[in-house]
Each structure stands twice: as structure tokens, then as C-alpha cells.
Amino acid sequence: MTAAGRTGYCPRGKGSLSMPPLTIALGNYGLTKPIKQAGADLGRLNLKFVEVDQIVPMMRRMCRGLEFDICEMAFTTYVCARAAGLPFTAIPVFVTRNFHHWAIFINTKSGIKEPKDLEGRKVGVNRGYTVTTGLWARGVLQTEYGVDLDKVTWVPTDDEHVAEFDAPKNVDYSFRGAKMQELLLSGKIDAAIGEVGVDAPEVKPLLPNARTDAFGYFRKTGIYPINHGVVIKDSVLKEKPGIADELYRAFVAAKAEYLKNLDKTEANTSWDAAAKVNKEVVGDPFPFGIEPNRKALEAITQFAVDQKMVPRKFTVEELFVPAN
């Protein structure tokens, strides 16, 4: 079977591809290290790496000002950006991913005992309503536990990356700038999604067997959640028609280098730690291409509609640079 048949995305062979340096913003993970430290063959790519401490502000800068030629991008943010017509397009490379059953926390004083009890309550979301962890956690609550998401008030602690985003009516931005742990401990919210930064006896995971539940979800649905992808400015794609193939090939090489040492080295980040654990169940912890990720991509595009983030369901193919 050809590479295109396996992945739905087939990089072209080598040829001449002349280009000036392209600015690229990537987070610091084991998977990106071979690219950022020249441990992978970059072929004809000429990349200028932007210094990145935290990738989240870089994503916002890309959405608000198109500051980079290539940028790591939270995938739900990307779907919202496409709906808003922002001029960048993804390649089917996914640099962070994990399950999100663990990411839902409750204040036990709220009386919440099970997922359906979230209905009628205020639930905080770390950063924006459109963060990818929020989308996945809400999707699981809806499809696996029958929670009516429209009956929950969602409370983000920050703005959205995509300035054009128009939130549904049950999103309350009045606590922007507040600390999630303070909101949760004070009882101003009853539960929270994401990193809450609380070590207190009254704050507990909503799903006490989150890892078991997550792996059961994967075995039942085949969905291995995607967090961050990689996007390229449309102007660069037009000016340098081989760039998407070259970048894809570079990530494939970087992944091969990364996976060789995954079991031999300490996890550099929480994403690397998750990869070590998840691969025992999912196999390849970082599958690239469209076909190996179709179930996750179909889920993201459906959840985005269900959660009123976008006006219509995107097809998977229209989200990516066309394969050659």
C-alpha cells in the first residue's frame, strides 16, 4: 500500500525548493526537539525558530496578527479560525494529544455526585471556552454521560484566541482574569475543566477512574483526542507550493527520531509522559496523516458544532492542505 493509502497525505519527493527563512513557532516537547535542534533532516526547509517559552501566547499572536509563517495551533482554535476565515491552513501533523476525562474537577461542597449534576451549574473553563481540552471534556460529558451542555453555564477565565468568535448565550465571561482555584474554592463556580491548580480536600475529579474510563472510551470509539496541530499561512502556501510536503516530511523524520528514544529517556513534559502511557493502549502515540486520525477529526468537527463554536460541520479534508 502506498503512503497516500496509509495516511491520506503523501509528501512529494525531493526537488528544488528555494525559499527565504520562514518563521516558525513550536512548543518545547520531545517530538519537536529533533526539528528545533537539527536532530532531524530538514531537507530544503529554511526555518527561523521563534523563541518560545509558552506556546499559548504564540497561538493567540498567530490568530490576532498572523505573526508567523508556521505555527503550532490548538486544533479547536484552528477550527474556529477557519470558520472566521483566518488565512492559514493545517497539515495533518499533531504534536500534542491526550485524553481529557481527567480534566473535570468539582467542589464536593457543591453537591455534585455525577456528570448529570453539572446541569444547572456554573463550570469554569481554564482560559477560553474554545480551548481544546474544554471541547473534548464537554464532548465526553455529552456523548458518554448524557449531559445537556446547553443547561450548563460555562465560565472562561480569559478571552478566546480568535477575536471574531461569537460565544453562545450560556458562556459567561464576567470572571475573565480571575484565578480558577479561587473561583472553585469560593463556590463562585461548582466545577472546572482544565488545570485548576488546587490541592485541597474539597476539590476532586468528577470521574475518579478517569484513566480507565478514557482507555475504555478509546477501545469503544477509536477516538484518540488531538490537541495541537501545525498551520501554515496561506500566503506562504501560495508562494512556496512545496512547503506543506517538505514540512510534513520533516515532522515524520522528527517523530521517528523521537520514538526511538521514548522508552529510554525521562519525560520532558506532561505530553511526553502521556505518550509513554497512552502508547500501551493506542499504539502509535503520534499518528500523522488524515486517515489514521479520521475518527478524532470527525469528533472534533462534530463537537465544535454541538458546542456552538462554528456554524457548520467542516469536512475533514477541507481543514488541510490538499495532498499531492
PDB file of C-alpha atoms in Angstrom, residues 76 100 103-104 118 123-126 128-150 152-156 160 165 168 170-171 193 303-304 306-309:
ATOM      1  CA  THR A  76     -10.218  23.671  18.268  1.00  0.00           C
ATOM      2  CA  HIS A 100      -9.314  14.539  28.857  1.00  0.00           C
ATOM      3  CA  ALA A 103      -9.672  17.299  33.315  1.00  0.00           C
ATOM      4  CA  ILE A 104     -13.054  17.787  35.037  1.00  0.00           C
ATOM      5  CA  LEU A 118     -23.491  19.615  36.211  1.00  0.00           C
ATOM      6  CA  VAL A 123     -18.481  25.286  35.293  1.00  0.00           C
ATOM      7  CA  GLY A 124     -15.202  27.114  34.833  1.00  0.00           C
ATOM      8  CA  VAL A 125     -13.023  26.577  31.773  1.00  0.00           C
ATOM      9  CA  ASN A 126      -9.313  27.274  32.075  1.00  0.00           C
ATOM     10  CA  GLY A 128     -11.203  30.290  26.811  1.00  0.00           C
ATOM     11  CA  TYR A 129     -14.416  28.443  26.069  1.00  0.00           C
ATOM     12  CA  THR A 130     -12.836  27.232  22.817  1.00  0.00           C
ATOM     13  CA  VAL A 131      -9.739  25.611  24.326  1.00  0.00           C
ATOM     14  CA  THR A 132      -9.312  22.081  23.019  1.00  0.00           C
ATOM     15  CA  THR A 133      -9.382  20.413  26.440  1.00  0.00           C
ATOM     16  CA  GLY A 134     -12.746  22.080  27.037  1.00  0.00           C
ATOM     17  CA  LEU A 135     -14.135  20.800  23.742  1.00  0.00           C
ATOM     18  CA  TRP A 136     -13.035  17.219  24.438  1.00  0.00           C
ATOM     19  CA  ALA A 137     -14.209  17.209  28.049  1.00  0.00           C
ATOM     20  CA  ARG A 138     -17.626  18.591  27.115  1.00  0.00           C
ATOM     21  CA  GLY A 139     -17.861  16.153  24.210  1.00  0.00           C
ATOM     22  CA  VAL A 140     -17.269  13.240  26.564  1.00  0.00           C
ATOM     23  CA  LEU A 141     -19.783  14.607  29.065  1.00  0.00           C
ATOM     24  CA  GLN A 142     -22.397  14.876  26.318  1.00  0.00           C
ATOM     25  CA  THR A 143     -21.843  11.629  24.420  1.00  0.00           C
ATOM     26  CA  GLU A 144     -20.792   9.290  27.230  1.00  0.00           C
ATOM     27  CA  TYR A 145     -22.719  10.643  30.219  1.00  0.00           C
ATOM     28  CA  GLY A 146     -25.767  12.320  28.681  1.00  0.00           C
ATOM     29  CA  VAL A 147     -25.067  15.839  29.953  1.00  0.00           C
ATOM     30  CA  ASP A 148     -27.120  18.537  28.232  1.00  0.00           C
ATOM     31  CA  LEU A 149     -24.391  21.097  27.586  1.00  0.00           C
ATOM     32  CA  ASP A 150     -26.929  23.852  26.948  1.00  0.00           C
ATOM     33  CA  VAL A 152     -24.601  24.391  31.916  1.00  0.00           C
ATOM     34  CA  THR A 153     -23.188  27.905  32.275  1.00  0.00           C
ATOM     35  CA  TRP A 154     -19.584  27.850  31.072  1.00  0.00           C
ATOM     36  CA  VAL A 155     -17.226  30.328  32.740  1.00  0.00           C
ATOM     37  CA  PRO A 156     -13.936  31.021  30.888  1.00  0.00           C
ATOM     38  CA  GLU A 160     -10.637  33.472  23.048  1.00  0.00           C
ATOM     39  CA  PHE A 165     -15.521  34.240  17.876  1.00  0.00           C
ATOM     40  CA  PRO A 168     -23.209  31.004  22.728  1.00  0.00           C
ATOM     41  CA  ASN A 170     -24.609  30.159  28.070  1.00  0.00           C
ATOM     42  CA  VAL A 171     -20.969  31.333  28.161  1.00  0.00           C
ATOM     43  CA  ILE A 193     -12.315  21.984  33.281  1.00  0.00           C
ATOM     44  CA  PHE A 303     -18.317  18.596  18.860  1.00  0.00           C
ATOM     45  CA  ALA A 304     -17.499  22.091  17.569  1.00  0.00           C
ATOM     46  CA  ASP A 306     -22.682  20.716  19.047  1.00  0.00           C
ATOM     47  CA  GLN A 307     -20.989  23.248  21.335  1.00  0.00           C
ATOM     48  CA  LYS A 308     -21.932  26.171  19.079  1.00  0.00           C
ATOM     49  CA  MET A 309     -18.352  27.101  18.238  1.00  0.00           C
TER      50      MET A 309
END
